PDB file of C-alpha atoms in Angstrom:
ATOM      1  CA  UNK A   1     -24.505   7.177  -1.270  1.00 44.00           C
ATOM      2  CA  UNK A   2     -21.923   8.612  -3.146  1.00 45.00           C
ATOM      3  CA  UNK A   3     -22.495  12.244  -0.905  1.00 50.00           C
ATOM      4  CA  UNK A   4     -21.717  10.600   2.148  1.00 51.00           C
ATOM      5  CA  UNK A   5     -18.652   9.425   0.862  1.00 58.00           C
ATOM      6  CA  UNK A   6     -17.707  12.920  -0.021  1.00 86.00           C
ATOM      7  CA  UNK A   7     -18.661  14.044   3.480  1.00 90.00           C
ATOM      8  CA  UNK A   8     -16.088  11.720   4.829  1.00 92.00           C
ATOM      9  CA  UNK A   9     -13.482  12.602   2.660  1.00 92.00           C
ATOM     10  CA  UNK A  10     -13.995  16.316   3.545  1.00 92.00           C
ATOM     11  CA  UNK A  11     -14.233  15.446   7.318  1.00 94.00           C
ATOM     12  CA  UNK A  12     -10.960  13.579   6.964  1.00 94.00           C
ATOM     13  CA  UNK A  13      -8.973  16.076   5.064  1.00 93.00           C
ATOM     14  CA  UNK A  14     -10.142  18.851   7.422  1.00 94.00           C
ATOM     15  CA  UNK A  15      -9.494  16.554  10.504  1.00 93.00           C
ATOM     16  CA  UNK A  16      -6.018  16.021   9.049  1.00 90.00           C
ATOM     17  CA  UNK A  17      -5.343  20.141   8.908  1.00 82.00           C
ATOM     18  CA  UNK A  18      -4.309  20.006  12.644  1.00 55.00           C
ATOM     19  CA  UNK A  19      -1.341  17.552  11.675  1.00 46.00           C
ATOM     20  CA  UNK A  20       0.145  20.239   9.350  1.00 44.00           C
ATOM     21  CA  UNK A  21      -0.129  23.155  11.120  1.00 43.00           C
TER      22      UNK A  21
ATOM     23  CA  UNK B   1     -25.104  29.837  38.810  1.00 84.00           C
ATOM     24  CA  UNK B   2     -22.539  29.352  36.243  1.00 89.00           C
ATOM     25  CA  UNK B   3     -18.715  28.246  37.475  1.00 93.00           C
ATOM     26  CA  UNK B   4     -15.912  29.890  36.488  1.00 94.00           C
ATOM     27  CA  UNK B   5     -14.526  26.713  35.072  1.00 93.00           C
ATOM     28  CA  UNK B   6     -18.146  26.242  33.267  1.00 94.00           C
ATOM     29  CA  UNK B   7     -17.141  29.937  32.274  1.00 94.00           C
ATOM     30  CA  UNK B   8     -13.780  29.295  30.299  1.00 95.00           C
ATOM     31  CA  UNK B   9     -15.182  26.040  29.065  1.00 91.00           C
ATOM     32  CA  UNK B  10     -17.811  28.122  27.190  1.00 94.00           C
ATOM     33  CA  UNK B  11     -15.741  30.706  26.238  1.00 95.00           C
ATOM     34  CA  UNK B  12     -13.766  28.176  24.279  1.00 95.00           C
ATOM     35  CA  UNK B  13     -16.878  26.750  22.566  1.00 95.00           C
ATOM     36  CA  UNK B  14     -18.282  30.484  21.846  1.00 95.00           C
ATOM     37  CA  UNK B  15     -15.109  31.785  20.627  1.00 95.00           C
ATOM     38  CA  UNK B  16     -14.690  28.853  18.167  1.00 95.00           C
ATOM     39  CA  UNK B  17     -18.067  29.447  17.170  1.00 93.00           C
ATOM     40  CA  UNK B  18     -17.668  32.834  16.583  1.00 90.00           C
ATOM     41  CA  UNK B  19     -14.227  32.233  14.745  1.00 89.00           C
ATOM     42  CA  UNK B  20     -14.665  29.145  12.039  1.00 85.00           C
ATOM     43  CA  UNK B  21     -17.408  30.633   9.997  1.00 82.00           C
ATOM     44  CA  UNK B  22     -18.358  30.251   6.009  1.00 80.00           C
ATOM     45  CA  UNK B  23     -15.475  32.756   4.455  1.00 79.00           C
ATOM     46  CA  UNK B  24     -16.720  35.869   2.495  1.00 77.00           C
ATOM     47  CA  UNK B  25     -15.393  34.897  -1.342  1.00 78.00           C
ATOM     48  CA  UNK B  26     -18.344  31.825  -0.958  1.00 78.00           C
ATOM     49  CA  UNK B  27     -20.811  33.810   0.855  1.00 76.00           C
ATOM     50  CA  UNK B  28     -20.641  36.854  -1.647  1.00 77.00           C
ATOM     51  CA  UNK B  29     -21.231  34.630  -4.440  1.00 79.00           C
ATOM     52  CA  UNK B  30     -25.102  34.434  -3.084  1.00 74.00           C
ATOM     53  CA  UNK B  31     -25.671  37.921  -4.455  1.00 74.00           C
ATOM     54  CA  UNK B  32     -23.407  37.283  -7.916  1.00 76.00           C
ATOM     55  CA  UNK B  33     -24.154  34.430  -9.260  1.00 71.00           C
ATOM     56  CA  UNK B  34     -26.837  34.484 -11.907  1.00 71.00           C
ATOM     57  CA  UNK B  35     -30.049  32.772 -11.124  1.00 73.00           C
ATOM     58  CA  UNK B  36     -30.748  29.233 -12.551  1.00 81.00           C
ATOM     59  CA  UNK B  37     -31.321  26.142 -10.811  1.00 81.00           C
ATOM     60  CA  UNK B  38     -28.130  24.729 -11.720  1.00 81.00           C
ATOM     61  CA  UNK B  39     -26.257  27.959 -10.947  1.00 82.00           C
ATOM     62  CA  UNK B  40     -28.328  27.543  -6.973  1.00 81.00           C
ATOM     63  CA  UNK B  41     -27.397  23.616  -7.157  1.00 80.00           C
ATOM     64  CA  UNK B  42     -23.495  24.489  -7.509  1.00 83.00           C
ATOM     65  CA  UNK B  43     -23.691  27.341  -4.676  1.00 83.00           C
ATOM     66  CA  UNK B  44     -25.445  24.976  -2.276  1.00 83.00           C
ATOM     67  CA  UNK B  45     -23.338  22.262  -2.980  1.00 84.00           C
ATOM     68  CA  UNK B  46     -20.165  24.475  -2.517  1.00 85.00           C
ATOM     69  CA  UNK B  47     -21.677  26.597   0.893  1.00 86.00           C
ATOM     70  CA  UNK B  48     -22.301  23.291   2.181  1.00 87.00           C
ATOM     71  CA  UNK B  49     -18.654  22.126   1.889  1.00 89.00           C
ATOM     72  CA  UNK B  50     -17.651  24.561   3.088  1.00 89.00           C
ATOM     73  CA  UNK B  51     -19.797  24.532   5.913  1.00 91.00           C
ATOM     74  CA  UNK B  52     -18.606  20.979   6.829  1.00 93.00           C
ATOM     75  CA  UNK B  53     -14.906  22.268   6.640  1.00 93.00           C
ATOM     76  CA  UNK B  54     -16.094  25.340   8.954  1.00 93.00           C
ATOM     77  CA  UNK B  55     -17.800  22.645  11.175  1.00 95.00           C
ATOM     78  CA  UNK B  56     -15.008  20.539  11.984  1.00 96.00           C
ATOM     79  CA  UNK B  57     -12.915  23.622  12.571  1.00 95.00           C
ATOM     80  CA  UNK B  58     -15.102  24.590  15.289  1.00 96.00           C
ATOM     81  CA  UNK B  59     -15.595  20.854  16.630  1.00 97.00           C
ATOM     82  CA  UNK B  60     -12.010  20.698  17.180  1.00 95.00           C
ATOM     83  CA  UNK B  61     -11.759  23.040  19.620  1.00 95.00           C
ATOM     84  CA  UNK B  62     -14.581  21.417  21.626  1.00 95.00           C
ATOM     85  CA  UNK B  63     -12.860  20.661  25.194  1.00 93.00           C
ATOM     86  CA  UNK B  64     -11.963  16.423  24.358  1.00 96.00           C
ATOM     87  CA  UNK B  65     -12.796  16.271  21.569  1.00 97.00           C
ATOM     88  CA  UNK B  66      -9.526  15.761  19.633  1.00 96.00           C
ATOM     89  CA  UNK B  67      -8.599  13.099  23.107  1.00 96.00           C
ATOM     90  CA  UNK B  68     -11.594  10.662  20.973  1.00 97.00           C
ATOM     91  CA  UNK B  69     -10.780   7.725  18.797  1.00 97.00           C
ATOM     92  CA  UNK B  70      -9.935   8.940  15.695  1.00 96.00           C
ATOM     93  CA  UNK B  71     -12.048   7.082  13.935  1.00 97.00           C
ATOM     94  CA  UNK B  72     -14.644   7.896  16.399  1.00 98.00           C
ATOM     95  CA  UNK B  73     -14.023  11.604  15.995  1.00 98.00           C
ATOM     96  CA  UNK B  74     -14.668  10.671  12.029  1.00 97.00           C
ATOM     97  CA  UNK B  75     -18.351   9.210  12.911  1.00 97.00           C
ATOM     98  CA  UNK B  76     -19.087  11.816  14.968  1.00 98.00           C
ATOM     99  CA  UNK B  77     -18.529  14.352  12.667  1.00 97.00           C
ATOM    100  CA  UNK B  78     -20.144  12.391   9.741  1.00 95.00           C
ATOM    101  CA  UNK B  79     -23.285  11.343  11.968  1.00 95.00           C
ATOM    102  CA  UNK B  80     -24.115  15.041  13.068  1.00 96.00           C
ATOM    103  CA  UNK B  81     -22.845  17.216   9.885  1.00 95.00           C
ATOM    104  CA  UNK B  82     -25.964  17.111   8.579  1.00 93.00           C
ATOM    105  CA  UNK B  83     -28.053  18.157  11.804  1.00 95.00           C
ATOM    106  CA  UNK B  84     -25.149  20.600  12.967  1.00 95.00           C
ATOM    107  CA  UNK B  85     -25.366  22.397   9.373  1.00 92.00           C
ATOM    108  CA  UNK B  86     -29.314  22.379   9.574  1.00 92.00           C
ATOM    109  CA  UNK B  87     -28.736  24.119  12.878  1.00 92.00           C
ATOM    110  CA  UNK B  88     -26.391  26.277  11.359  1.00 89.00           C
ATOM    111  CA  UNK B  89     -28.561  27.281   8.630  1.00 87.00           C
ATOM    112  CA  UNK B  90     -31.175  27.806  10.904  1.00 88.00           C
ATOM    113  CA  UNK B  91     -29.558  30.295  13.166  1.00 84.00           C
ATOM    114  CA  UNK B  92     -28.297  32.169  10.270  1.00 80.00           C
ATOM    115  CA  UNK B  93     -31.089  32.667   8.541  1.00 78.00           C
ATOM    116  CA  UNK B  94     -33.182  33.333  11.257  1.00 75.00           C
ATOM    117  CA  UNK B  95     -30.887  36.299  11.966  1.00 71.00           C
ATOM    118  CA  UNK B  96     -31.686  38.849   9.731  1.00 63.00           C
ATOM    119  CA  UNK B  97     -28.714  39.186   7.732  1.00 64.00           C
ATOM    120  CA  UNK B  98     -27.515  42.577   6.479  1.00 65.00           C
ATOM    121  CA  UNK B  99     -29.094  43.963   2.759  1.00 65.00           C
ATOM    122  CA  UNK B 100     -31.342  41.175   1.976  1.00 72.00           C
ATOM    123  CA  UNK B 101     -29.259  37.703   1.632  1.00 73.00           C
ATOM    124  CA  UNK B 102     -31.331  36.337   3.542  1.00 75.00           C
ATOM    125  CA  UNK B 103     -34.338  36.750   1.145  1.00 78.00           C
ATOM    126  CA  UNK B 104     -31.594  35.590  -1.532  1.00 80.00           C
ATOM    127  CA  UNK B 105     -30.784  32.661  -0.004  1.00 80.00           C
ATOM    128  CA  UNK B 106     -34.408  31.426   0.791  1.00 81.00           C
ATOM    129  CA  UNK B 107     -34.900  32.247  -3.314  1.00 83.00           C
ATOM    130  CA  UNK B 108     -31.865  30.310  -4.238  1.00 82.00           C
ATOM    131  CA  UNK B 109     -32.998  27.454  -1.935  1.00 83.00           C
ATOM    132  CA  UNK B 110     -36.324  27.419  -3.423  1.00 84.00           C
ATOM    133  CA  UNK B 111     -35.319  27.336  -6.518  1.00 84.00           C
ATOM    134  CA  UNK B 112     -32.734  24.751  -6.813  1.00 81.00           C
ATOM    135  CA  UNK B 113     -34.342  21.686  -7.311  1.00 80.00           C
ATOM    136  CA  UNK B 114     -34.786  20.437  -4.457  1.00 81.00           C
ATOM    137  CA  UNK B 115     -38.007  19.110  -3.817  1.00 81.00           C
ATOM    138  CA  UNK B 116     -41.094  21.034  -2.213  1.00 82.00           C
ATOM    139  CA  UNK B 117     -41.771  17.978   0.307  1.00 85.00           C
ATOM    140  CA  UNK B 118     -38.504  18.265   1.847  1.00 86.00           C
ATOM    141  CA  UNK B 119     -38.708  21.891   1.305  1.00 86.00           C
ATOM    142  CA  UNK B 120     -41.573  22.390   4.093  1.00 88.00           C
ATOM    143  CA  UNK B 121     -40.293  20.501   7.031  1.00 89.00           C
ATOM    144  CA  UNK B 122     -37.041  22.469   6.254  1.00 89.00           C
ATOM    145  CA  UNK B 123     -38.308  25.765   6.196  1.00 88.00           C
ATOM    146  CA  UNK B 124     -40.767  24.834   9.245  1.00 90.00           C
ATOM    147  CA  UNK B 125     -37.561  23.984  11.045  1.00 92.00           C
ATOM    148  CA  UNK B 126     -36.160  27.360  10.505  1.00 90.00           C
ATOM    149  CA  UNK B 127     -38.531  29.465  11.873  1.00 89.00           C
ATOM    150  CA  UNK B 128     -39.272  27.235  15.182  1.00 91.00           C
ATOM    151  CA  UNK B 129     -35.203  27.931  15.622  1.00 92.00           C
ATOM    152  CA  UNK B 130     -35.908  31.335  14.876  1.00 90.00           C
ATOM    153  CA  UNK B 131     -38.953  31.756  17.400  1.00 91.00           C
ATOM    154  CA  UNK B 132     -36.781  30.259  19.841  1.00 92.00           C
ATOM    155  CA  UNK B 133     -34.151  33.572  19.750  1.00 90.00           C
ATOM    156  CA  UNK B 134     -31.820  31.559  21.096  1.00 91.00           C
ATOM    157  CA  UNK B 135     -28.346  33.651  22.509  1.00 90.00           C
ATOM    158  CA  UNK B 136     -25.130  33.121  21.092  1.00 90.00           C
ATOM    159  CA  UNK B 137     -24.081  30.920  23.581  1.00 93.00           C
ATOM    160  CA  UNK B 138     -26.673  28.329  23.522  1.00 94.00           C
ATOM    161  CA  UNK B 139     -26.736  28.168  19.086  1.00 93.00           C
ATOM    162  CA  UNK B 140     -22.771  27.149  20.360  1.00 95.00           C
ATOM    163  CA  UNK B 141     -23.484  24.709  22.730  1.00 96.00           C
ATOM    164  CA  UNK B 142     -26.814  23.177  21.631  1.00 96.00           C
ATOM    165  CA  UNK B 143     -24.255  23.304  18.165  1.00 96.00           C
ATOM    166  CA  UNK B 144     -21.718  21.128  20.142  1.00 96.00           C
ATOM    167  CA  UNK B 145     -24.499  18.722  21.832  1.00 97.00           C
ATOM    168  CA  UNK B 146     -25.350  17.984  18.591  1.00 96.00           C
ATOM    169  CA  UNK B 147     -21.985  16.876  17.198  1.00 97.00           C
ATOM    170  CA  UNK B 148     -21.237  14.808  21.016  1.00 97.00           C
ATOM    171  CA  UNK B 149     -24.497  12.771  20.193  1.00 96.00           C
ATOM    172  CA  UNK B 150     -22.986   9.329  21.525  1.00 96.00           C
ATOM    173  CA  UNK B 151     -25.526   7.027  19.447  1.00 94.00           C
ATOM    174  CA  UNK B 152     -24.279   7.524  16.036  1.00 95.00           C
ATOM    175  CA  UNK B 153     -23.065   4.711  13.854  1.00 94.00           C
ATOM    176  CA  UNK B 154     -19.808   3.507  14.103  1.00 96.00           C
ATOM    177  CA  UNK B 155     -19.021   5.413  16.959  1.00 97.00           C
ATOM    178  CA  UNK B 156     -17.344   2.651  19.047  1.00 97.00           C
ATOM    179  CA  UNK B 157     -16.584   4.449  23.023  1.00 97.00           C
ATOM    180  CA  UNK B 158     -20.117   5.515  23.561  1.00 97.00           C
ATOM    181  CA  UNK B 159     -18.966   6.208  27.074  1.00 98.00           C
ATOM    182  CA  UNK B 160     -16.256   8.503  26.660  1.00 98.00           C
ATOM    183  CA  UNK B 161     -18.648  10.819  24.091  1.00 98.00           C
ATOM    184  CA  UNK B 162     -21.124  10.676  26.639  1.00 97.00           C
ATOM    185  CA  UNK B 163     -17.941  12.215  29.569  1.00 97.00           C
ATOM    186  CA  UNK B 164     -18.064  15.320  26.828  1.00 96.00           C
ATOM    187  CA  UNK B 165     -21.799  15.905  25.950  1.00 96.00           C
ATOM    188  CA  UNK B 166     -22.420  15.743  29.237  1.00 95.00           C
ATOM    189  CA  UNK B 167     -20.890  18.909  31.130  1.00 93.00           C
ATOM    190  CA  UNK B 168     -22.058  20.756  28.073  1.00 94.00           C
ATOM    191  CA  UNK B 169     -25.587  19.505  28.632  1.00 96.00           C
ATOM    192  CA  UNK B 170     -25.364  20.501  32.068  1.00 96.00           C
ATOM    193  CA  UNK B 171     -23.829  24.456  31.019  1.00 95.00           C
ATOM    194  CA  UNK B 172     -26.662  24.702  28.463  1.00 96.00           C
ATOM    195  CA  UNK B 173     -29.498  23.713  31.255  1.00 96.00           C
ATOM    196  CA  UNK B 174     -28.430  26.756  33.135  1.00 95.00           C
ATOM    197  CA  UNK B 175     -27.863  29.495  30.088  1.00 94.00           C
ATOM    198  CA  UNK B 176     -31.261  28.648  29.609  1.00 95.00           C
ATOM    199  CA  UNK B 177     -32.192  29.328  33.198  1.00 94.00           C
ATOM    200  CA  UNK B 178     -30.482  32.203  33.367  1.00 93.00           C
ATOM    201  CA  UNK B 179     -31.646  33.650  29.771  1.00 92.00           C
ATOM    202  CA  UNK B 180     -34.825  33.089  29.776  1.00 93.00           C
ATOM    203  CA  UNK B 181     -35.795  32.730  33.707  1.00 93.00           C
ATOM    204  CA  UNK B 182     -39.286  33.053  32.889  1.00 94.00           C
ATOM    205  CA  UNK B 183     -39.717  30.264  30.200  1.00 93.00           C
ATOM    206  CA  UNK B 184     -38.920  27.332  32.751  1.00 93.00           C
ATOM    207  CA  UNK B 185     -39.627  24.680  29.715  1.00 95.00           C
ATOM    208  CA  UNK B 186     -36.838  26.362  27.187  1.00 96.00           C
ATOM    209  CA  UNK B 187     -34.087  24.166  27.734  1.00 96.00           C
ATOM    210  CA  UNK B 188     -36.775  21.242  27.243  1.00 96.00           C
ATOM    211  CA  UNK B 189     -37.838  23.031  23.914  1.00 95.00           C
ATOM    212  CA  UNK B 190     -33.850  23.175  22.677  1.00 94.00           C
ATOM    213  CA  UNK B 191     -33.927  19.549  23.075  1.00 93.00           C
ATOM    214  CA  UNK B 192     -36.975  19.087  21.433  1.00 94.00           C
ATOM    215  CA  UNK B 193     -35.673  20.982  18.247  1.00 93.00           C
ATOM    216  CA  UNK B 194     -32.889  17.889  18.119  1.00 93.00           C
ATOM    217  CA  UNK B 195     -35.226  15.617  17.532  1.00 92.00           C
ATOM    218  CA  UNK B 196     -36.876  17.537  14.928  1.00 93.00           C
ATOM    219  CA  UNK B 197     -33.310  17.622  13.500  1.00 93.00           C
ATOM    220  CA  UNK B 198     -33.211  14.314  13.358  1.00 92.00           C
ATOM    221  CA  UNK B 199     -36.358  14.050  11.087  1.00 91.00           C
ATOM    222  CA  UNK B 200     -34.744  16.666   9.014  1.00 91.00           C
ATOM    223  CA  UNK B 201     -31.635  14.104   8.550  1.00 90.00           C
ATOM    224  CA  UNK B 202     -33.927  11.681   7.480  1.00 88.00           C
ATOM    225  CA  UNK B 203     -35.305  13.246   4.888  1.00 87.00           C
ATOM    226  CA  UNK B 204     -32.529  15.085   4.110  1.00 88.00           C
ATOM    227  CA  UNK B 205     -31.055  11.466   2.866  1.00 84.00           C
ATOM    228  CA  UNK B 206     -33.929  10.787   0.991  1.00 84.00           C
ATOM    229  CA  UNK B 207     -34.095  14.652  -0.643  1.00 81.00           C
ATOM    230  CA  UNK B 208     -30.330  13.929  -2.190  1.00 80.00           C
ATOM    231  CA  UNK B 209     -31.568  11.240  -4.432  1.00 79.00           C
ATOM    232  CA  UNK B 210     -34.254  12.515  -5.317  1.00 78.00           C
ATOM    233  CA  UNK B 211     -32.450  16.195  -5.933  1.00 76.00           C
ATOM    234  CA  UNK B 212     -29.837  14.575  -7.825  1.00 74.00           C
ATOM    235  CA  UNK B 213     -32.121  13.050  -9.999  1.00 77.00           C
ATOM    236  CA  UNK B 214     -33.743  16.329 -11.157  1.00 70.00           C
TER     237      UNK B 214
END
């Protein structure tokens, strides 16, 4: 469902944080 | 007892928990917003991102867990955010928060379209977290057990989740020892509450559709 996909896009993005700091 | 490395290792977990939490400007909105279901659909819908953000704050400071696959570290994340933010929401409201937001938020919940069959096992969920008056350090940990679940799909090195979940497992069975020495089934009952967690995620699939709908 289009939610989940959300979810993972959020997870991802927040995931990613730790490469820019 | 507790080690001293058992010590630090929670103190990381705690702290983290204590750190990454839903910022004020979203929070505060609770109490501004007007009151319409839409209006309550929009505020959950934004809390909960950013209680997913918040989540994966925390779970990255969980001892190992940023040594996982990557793409195992995705399907953990996605195959607990839904129990770990029940949890959440669980702990917080069963704290009474300051001024009446929690009364707030239990109106804006109720009142947001969401369905009243989901609506019950939710709220029942609540208040056996609440009865539990679980410490700080266990919401953390039993928060963190949650997300180190190895059996979630996707996740591919069931093993190596398993090396992490487990030494928390082990810290949690003695918090509960120690916290409530007189209640020799507690750490059985925290357990028990993550299966009734995963009930909630079922439904809670099923409650989307039908919330999105209405």
């Amino acid at each position: 469902p289009a939610t989940n996909l959300g979810l993972e896009d959020i997870i991802r993005k927040a995931l990613m944080g730790n490469l820019e700091e | 007892e507790i080690t001293k490395e058992q010590q630090a290792f929670m103190k990381v977990i705690v702290d983290s928990y204590n750190r990454h939490q839903i910022p004020q400007d979203v929070t505060k909105k609770l109490l501004q917003e007007q009151y319409s279901a839409e209006e309550n659909f929009i505020l959950l819908t934004e809390m909960a991102t950013s209680q997913v953000q918040v989540l994966v704050e925390f779970t990255k400071n969980i001892p190992g867990f940023l040594s996982l696959d990557h793409e195992d570290q995705i399907a953990l994340l996605k195959g607990s955010a839904v129990e770990a933010m029940f949890l959440r929401s669980a702990q917080v409201l069963s704290t009474k928060m300051p001024n009446g937001h929690t009364e707030v938020l239990e109106e804006r919940i109720r009142n947001s379209g969401i369905s009243e069959e989901f609506m019950t096992p939710m709220f029942n969920f609540y208040k056996s977290i609440g009865k539990l008056h679980m410490v700080q350090e266990e919401q953390a940990l039993l928060t963190a057990v949650t997300i180190l679940t190895p059996d979630r799909p996707f996740v591919k090195d069931h093993p190596a989740v398993e090396r992490l979940q487990e030494p928390m497992l082990e810290v949690l069975r003695k918090l509960c020892a120690l916290h409530h020495p007189r209640e020799p089934q507690y750490f059985a009952r925290l357990l028990g509450r993550l299966t009734e967690l995963r009930t909630l995620n079922h439904y809670h699939t099923e409650m989307l559709t039908s919330w999105r709908m209405n």
